[in-house]
CSV table of C-alpha atoms in Angstrom, one decimal:
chain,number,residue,atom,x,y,z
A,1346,UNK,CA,-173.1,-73.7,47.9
A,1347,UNK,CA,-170.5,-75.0,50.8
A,1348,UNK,CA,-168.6,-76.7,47.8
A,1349,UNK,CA,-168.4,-74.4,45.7
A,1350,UNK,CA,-167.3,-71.8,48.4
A,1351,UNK,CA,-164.4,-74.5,49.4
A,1352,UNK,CA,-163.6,-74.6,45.4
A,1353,UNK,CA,-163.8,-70.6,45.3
A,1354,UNK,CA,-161.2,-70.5,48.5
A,1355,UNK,CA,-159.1,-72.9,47.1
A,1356,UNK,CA,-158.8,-71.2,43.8
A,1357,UNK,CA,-158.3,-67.7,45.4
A,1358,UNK,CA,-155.3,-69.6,47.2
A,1359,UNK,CA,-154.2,-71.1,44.5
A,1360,UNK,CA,-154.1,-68.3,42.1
A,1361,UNK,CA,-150.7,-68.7,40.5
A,1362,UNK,CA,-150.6,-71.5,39.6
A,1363,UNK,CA,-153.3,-71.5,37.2
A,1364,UNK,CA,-152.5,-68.3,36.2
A,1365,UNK,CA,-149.0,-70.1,35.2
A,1366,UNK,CA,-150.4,-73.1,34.1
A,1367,UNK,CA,-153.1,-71.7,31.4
A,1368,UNK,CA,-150.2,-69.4,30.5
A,1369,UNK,CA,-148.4,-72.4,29.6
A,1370,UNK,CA,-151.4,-74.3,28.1
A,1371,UNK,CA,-152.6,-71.5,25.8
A,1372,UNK,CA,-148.7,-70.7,24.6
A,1373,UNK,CA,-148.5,-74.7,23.2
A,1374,UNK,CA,-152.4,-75.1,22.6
A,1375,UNK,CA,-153.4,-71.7,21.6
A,1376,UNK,CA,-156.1,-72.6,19.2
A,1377,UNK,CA,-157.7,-73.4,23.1
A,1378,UNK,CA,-157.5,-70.1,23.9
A,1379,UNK,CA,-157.8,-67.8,21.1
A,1380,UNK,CA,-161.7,-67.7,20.5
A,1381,UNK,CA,-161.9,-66.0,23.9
A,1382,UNK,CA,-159.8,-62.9,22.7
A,1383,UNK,CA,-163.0,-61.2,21.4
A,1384,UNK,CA,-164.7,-61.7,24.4
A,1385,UNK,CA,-162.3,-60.1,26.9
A,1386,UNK,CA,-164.1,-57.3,27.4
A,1387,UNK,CA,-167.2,-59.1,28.6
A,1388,UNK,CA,-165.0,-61.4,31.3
A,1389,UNK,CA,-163.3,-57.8,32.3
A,1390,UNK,CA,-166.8,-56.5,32.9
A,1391,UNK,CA,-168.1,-59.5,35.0
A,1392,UNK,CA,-165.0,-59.2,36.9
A,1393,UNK,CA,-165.9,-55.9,37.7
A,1394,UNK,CA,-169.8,-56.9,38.3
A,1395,UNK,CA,-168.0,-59.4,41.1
A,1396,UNK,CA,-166.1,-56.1,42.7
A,1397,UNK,CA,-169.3,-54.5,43.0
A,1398,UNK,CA,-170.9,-56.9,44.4
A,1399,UNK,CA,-168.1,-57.1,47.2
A,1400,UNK,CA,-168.8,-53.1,47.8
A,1401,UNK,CA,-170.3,-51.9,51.0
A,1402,UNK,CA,-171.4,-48.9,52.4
A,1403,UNK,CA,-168.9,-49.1,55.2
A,1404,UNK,CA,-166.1,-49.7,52.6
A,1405,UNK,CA,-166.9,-46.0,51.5
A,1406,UNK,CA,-167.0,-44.7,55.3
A,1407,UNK,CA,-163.3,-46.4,55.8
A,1408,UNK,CA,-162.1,-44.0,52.9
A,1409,UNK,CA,-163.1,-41.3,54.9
A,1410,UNK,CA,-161.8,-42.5,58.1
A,1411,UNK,CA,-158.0,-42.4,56.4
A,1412,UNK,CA,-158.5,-40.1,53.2
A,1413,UNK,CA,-154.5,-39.4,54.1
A,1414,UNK,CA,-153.2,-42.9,53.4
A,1415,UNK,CA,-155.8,-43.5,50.6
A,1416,UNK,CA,-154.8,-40.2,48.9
A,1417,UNK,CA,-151.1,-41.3,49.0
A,1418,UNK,CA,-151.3,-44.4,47.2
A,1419,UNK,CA,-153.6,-43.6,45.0
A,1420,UNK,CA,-151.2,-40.4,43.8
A,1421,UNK,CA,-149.0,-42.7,44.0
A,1422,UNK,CA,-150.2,-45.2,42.1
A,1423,UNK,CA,-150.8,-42.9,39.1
A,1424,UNK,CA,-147.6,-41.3,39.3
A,1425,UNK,CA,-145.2,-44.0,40.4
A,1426,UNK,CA,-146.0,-46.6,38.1
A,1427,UNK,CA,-146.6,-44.4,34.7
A,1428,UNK,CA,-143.8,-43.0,35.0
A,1429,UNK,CA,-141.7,-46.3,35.9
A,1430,UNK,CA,-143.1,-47.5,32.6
A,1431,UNK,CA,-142.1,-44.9,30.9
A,1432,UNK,CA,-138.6,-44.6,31.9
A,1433,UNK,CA,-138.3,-48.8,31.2
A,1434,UNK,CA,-139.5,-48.5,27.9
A,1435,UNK,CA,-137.2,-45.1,27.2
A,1436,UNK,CA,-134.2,-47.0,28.6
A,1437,UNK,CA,-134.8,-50.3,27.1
A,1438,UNK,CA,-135.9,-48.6,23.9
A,1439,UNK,CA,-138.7,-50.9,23.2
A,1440,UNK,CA,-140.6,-51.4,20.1
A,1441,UNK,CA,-143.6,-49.1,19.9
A,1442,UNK,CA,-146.3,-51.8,20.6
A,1443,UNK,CA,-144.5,-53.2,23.5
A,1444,UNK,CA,-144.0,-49.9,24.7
A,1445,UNK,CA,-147.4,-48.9,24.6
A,1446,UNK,CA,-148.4,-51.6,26.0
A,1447,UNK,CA,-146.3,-51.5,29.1
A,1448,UNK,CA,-147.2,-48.0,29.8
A,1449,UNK,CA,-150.6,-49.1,29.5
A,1450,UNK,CA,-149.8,-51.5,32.6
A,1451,UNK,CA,-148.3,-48.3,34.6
A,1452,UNK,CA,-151.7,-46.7,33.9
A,1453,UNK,CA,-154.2,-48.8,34.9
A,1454,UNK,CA,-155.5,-49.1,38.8
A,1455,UNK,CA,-154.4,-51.7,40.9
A,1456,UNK,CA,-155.8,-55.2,40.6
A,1457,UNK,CA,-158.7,-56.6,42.3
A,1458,UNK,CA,-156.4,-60.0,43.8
A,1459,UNK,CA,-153.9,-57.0,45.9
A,1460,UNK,CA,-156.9,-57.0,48.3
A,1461,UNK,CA,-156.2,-60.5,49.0
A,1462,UNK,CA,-152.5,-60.6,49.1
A,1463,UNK,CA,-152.5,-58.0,51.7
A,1464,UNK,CA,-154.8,-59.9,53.5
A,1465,UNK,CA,-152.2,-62.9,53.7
A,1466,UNK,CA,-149.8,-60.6,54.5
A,1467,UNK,CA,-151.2,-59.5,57.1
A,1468,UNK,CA,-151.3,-56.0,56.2
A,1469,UNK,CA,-154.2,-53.3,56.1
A,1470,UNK,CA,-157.0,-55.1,54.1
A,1471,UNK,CA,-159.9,-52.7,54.7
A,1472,UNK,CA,-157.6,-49.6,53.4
A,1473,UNK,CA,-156.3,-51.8,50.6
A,1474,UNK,CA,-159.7,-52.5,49.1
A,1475,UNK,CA,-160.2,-48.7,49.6
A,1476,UNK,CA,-157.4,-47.6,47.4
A,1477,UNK,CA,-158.2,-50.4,44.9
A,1478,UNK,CA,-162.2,-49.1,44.9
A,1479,UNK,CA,-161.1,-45.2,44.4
A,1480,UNK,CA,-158.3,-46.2,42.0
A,1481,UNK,CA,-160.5,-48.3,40.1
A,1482,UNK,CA,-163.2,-45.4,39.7
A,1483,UNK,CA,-160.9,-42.8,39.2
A,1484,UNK,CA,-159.5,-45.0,36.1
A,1485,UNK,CA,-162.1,-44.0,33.5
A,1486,UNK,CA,-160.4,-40.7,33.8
A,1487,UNK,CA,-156.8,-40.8,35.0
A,1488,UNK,CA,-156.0,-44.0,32.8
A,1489,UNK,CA,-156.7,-42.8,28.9
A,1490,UNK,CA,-155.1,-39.6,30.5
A,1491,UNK,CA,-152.1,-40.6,31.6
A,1492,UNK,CA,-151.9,-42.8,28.3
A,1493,UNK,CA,-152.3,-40.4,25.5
A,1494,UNK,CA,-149.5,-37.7,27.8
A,1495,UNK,CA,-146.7,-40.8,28.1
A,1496,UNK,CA,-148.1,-43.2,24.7
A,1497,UNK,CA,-149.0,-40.7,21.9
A,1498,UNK,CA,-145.1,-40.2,20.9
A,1499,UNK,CA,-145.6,-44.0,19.8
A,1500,UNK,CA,-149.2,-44.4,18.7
A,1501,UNK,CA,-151.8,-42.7,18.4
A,1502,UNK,CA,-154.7,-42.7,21.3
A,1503,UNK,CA,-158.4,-41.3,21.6
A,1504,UNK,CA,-158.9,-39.8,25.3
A,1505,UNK,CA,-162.9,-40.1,24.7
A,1506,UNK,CA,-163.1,-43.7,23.3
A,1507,UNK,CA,-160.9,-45.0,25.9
A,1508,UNK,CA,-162.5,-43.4,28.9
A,1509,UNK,CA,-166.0,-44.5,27.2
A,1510,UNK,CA,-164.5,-48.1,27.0
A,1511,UNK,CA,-163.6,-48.1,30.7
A,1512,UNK,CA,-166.7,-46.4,31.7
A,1513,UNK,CA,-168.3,-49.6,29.9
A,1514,UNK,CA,-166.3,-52.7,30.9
A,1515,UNK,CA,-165.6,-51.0,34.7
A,1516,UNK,CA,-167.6,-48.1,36.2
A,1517,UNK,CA,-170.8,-49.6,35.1
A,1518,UNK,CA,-170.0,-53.2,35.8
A,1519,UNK,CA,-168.8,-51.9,39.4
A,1520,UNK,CA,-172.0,-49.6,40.1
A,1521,UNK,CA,-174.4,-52.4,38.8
A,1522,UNK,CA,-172.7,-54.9,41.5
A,1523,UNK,CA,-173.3,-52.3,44.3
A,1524,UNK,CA,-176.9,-51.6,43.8
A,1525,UNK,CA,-177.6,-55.1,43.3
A,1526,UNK,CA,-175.8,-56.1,46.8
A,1527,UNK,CA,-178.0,-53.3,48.3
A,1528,UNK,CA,-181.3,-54.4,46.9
A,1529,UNK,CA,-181.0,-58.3,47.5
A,1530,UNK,CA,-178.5,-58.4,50.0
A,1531,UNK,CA,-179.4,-61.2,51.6
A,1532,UNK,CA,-178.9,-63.2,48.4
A,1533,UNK,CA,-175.5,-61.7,47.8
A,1534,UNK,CA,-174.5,-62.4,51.1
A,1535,UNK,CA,-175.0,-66.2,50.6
A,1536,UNK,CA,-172.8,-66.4,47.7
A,1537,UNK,CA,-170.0,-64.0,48.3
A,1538,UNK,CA,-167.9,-66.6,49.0
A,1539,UNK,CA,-168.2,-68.0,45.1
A,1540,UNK,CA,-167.2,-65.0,44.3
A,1541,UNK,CA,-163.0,-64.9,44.4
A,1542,UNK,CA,-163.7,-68.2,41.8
A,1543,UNK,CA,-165.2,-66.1,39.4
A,1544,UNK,CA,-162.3,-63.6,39.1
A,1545,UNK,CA,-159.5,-66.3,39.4
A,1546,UNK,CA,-161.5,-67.8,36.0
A,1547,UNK,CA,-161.9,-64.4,34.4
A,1548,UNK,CA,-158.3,-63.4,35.2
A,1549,UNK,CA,-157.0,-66.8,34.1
A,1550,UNK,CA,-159.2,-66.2,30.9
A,1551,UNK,CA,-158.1,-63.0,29.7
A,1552,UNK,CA,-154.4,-64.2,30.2
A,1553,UNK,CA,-154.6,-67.3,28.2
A,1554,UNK,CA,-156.9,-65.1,25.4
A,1555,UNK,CA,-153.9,-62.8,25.2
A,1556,UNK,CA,-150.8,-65.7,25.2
A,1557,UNK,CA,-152.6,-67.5,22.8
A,1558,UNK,CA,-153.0,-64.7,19.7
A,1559,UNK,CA,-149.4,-63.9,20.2
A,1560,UNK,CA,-147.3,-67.0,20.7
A,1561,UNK,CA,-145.1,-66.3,17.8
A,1562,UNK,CA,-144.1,-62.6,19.1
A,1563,UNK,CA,-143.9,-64.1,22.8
A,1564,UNK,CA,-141.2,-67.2,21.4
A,1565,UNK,CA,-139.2,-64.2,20.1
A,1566,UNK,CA,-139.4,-61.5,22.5
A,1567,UNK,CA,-141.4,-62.7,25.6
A,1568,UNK,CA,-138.5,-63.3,27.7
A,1569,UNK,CA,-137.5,-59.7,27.0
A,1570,UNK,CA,-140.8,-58.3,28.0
A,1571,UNK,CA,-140.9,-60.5,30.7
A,1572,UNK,CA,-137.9,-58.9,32.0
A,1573,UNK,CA,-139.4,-55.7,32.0
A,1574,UNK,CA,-142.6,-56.1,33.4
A,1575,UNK,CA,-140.7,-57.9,37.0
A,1576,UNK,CA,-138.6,-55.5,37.0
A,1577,UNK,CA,-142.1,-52.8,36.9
A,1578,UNK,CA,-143.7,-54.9,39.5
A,1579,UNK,CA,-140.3,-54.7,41.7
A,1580,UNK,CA,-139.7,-51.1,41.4
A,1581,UNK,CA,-143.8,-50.3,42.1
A,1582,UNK,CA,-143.9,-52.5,45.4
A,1583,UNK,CA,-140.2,-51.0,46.6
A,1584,UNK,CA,-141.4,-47.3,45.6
A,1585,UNK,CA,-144.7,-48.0,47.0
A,1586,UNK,CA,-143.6,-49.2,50.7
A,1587,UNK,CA,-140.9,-46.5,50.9
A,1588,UNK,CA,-143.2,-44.0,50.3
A,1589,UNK,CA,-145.5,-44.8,53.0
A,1590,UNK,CA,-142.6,-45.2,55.2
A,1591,UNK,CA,-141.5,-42.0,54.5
A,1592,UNK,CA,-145.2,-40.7,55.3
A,1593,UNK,CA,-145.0,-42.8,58.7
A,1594,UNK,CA,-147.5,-45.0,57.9
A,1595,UNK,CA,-147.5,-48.0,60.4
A,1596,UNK,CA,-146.5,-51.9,59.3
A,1597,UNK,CA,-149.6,-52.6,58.2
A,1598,UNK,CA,-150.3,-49.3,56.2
A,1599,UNK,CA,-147.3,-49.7,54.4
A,1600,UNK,CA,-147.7,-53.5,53.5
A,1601,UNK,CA,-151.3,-52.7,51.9
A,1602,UNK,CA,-149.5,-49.3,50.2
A,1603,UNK,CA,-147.0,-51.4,48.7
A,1604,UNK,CA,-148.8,-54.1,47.0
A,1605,UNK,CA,-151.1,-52.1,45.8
A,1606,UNK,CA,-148.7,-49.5,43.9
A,1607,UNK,CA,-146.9,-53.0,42.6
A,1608,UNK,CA,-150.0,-55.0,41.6
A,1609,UNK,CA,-151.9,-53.8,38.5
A,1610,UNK,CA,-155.1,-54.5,37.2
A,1611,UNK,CA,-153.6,-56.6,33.9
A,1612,UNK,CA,-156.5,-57.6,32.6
A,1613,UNK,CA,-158.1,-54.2,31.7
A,1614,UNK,CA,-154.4,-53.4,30.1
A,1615,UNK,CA,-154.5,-56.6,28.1
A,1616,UNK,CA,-158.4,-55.6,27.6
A,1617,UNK,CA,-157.5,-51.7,26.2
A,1618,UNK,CA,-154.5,-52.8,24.1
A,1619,UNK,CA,-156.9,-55.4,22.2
A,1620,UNK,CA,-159.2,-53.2,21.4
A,1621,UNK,CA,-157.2,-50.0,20.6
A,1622,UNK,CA,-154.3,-51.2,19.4
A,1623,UNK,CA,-155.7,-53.9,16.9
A,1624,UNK,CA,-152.7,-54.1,14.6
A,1625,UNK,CA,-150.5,-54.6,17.3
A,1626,UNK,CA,-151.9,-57.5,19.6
A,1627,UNK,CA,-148.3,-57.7,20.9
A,1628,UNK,CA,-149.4,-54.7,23.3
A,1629,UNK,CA,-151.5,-56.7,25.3
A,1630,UNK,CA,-148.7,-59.0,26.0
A,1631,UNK,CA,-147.1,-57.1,28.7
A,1632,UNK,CA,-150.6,-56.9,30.3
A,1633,UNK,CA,-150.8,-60.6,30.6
A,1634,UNK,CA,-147.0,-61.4,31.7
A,1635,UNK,CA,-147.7,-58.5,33.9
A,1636,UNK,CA,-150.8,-61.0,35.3
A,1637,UNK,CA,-148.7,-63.9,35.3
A,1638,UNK,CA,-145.9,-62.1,37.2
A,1639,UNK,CA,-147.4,-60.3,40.2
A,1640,UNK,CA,-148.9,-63.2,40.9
A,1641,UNK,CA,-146.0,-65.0,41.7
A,1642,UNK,CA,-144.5,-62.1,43.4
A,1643,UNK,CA,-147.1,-61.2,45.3
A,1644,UNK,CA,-148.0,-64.4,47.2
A,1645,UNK,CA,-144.0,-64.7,47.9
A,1646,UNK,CA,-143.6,-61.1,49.4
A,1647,UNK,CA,-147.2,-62.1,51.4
A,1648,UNK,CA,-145.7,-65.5,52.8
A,1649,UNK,CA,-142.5,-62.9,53.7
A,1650,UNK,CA,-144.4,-60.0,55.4
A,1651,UNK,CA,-147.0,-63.0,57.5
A,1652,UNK,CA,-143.8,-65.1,58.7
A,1653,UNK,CA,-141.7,-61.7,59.4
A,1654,UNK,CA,-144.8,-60.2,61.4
A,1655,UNK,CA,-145.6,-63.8,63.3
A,1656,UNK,CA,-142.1,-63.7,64.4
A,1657,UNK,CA,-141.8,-60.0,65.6
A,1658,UNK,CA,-145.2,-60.5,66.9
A,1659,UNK,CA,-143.5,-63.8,68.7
């Protein structure tokens, strides 16, 4: 179990780079990759089991210790980022499937890895994995919402078989992990450690699945989309830590705010536009460059906040 906890840390650490390098693999190699596109769903849903399984009671009683700062970002979050990928996708008039598909980025929650790059940025980790936990359950709702009021002018989307979808592949997955921590807890707690290597291989997964049933569309547009989806990430992590300044939220508030307005959960984007937009698999594209992205921006603005806070702290 020690070795595979060291392997687990050292892919948690590593995260972007094999997020870049199966991005890379699965655009030359795709017939690697694409047998796992039908199967995203399932990895989503373990990912989720994992998050679960990393719930505690006390990560419940911190929400209510700041409901202020968890209320922000999470409005935030659902307002901030839909609409940024709206007004990309207006501006840049974007084809419909790529435009969908961004906006499907905007409306997910944040992803599960923000909790770890506030961590080595040595922001607030506790209230990050509290906006990520009440984002991520308020998603079966506020996410096929938001979509069909900023994604119907371009295709069409079903409210209830989304929100049953996410319901499925997260709210579940998530309330099975708890319960099962609670009942053999002492077993859970042995192999939490393993667990960060499970998501890095689900993530990493999902993002070759996607690259690899759309390398023609990517070697004409990618770079395109690619532009777009930094320039999302950008905007979310600059809104994000200005609004929480604004709020006078301390340092470390702000830092965890930030990253988790900028860092989406990708996957479940790249998962919905697979399954609901199966004529256009190009709309999971920006879900996956999304991915690939934020975590290359995220471990860079982490190394920036840690060094900037050791010296001030010097």
């Amino acid at each position: 179990m020690k070795i595979l906890a060291k392997i687990s840390s050292f892919a948690g650490n590593t995260f972007a780079i094999w997020v870049i390098l199966v991005g890379v693999i699965s655009f030359f190699y795709p017939a690697g990759f694409q047998w796992i596109a039908p199967h995203v769903g399932i990895l989503l849903g373990i990912i989720m089991f994992g998050m679960g399984l990393t719930l505690t009671p006390q990560d419940f009683k911190a929400i209510l210790k700041t409901p202020k700062s968890v209320l922000v970002a999470v409005m935030v979050q659902y307002t901030i980022m839909p609409l940024l990928a709206y007004l990309l996708v207006t501006i840049f008039r974007l084809s419909p499937e790529i435009a969908v598909g961004i906006i499907l980025v905007g409306c997910c929650p944040g992803g599960t890895a923000s909790n770890i790059i506030t961590f080595l940025a040595k922001g607030n980790t506790a209230l990050s994995i509290s906006i990520t936990t009440v984002s991520t359950l308020l998603a079966p709702i506020l996410t096929p919402t938001l979509t069909l009021l900023l994604a119907s002018e371009w295709m069409a989307v079903s409210f209830i078989e989304m929100f049953l979808s996410i319901v499925q592949v997260v709210l579940i997955p998530i309330i099975l992990g708890f319960i099962v921590r609670r009942v053999l807890q002492d077993q859970v707690e042995k192999s939490i450690d393993v667990l960060p290597l499970i998501s890095v291989i689900g993530i990493v997964a999902v993002a070759g699945a996607v690259i690899s049933v759309n390398t023609e569309e990517i070697a004409t547009s990618g770079l395109f989309i690619f532009a777009v989806v930094i320039l999302h990430n950008l905007l979310g992590l600059l809104f994000g830590f200005l609004i929480a300044r604004l709020c006078k939220f301390n340092v470390t508030d702000q830092k965890a705010i930030s990253i988790e307005v900028g860092m989406q959960n990708s996957a479940l984007a790249s998962q919905l536009a697979l399954k609901f937009f199966v004529a256009t698999p190009i709309a999971a594209v920006p879900g996956a460059l999304f991915g690939v992205w934020h975590n290359i921006s995220g471990p860079i603005l982490a190394t920036f906040w840690s060094k900037y806070h050791e010296k001030n702290k010097g």
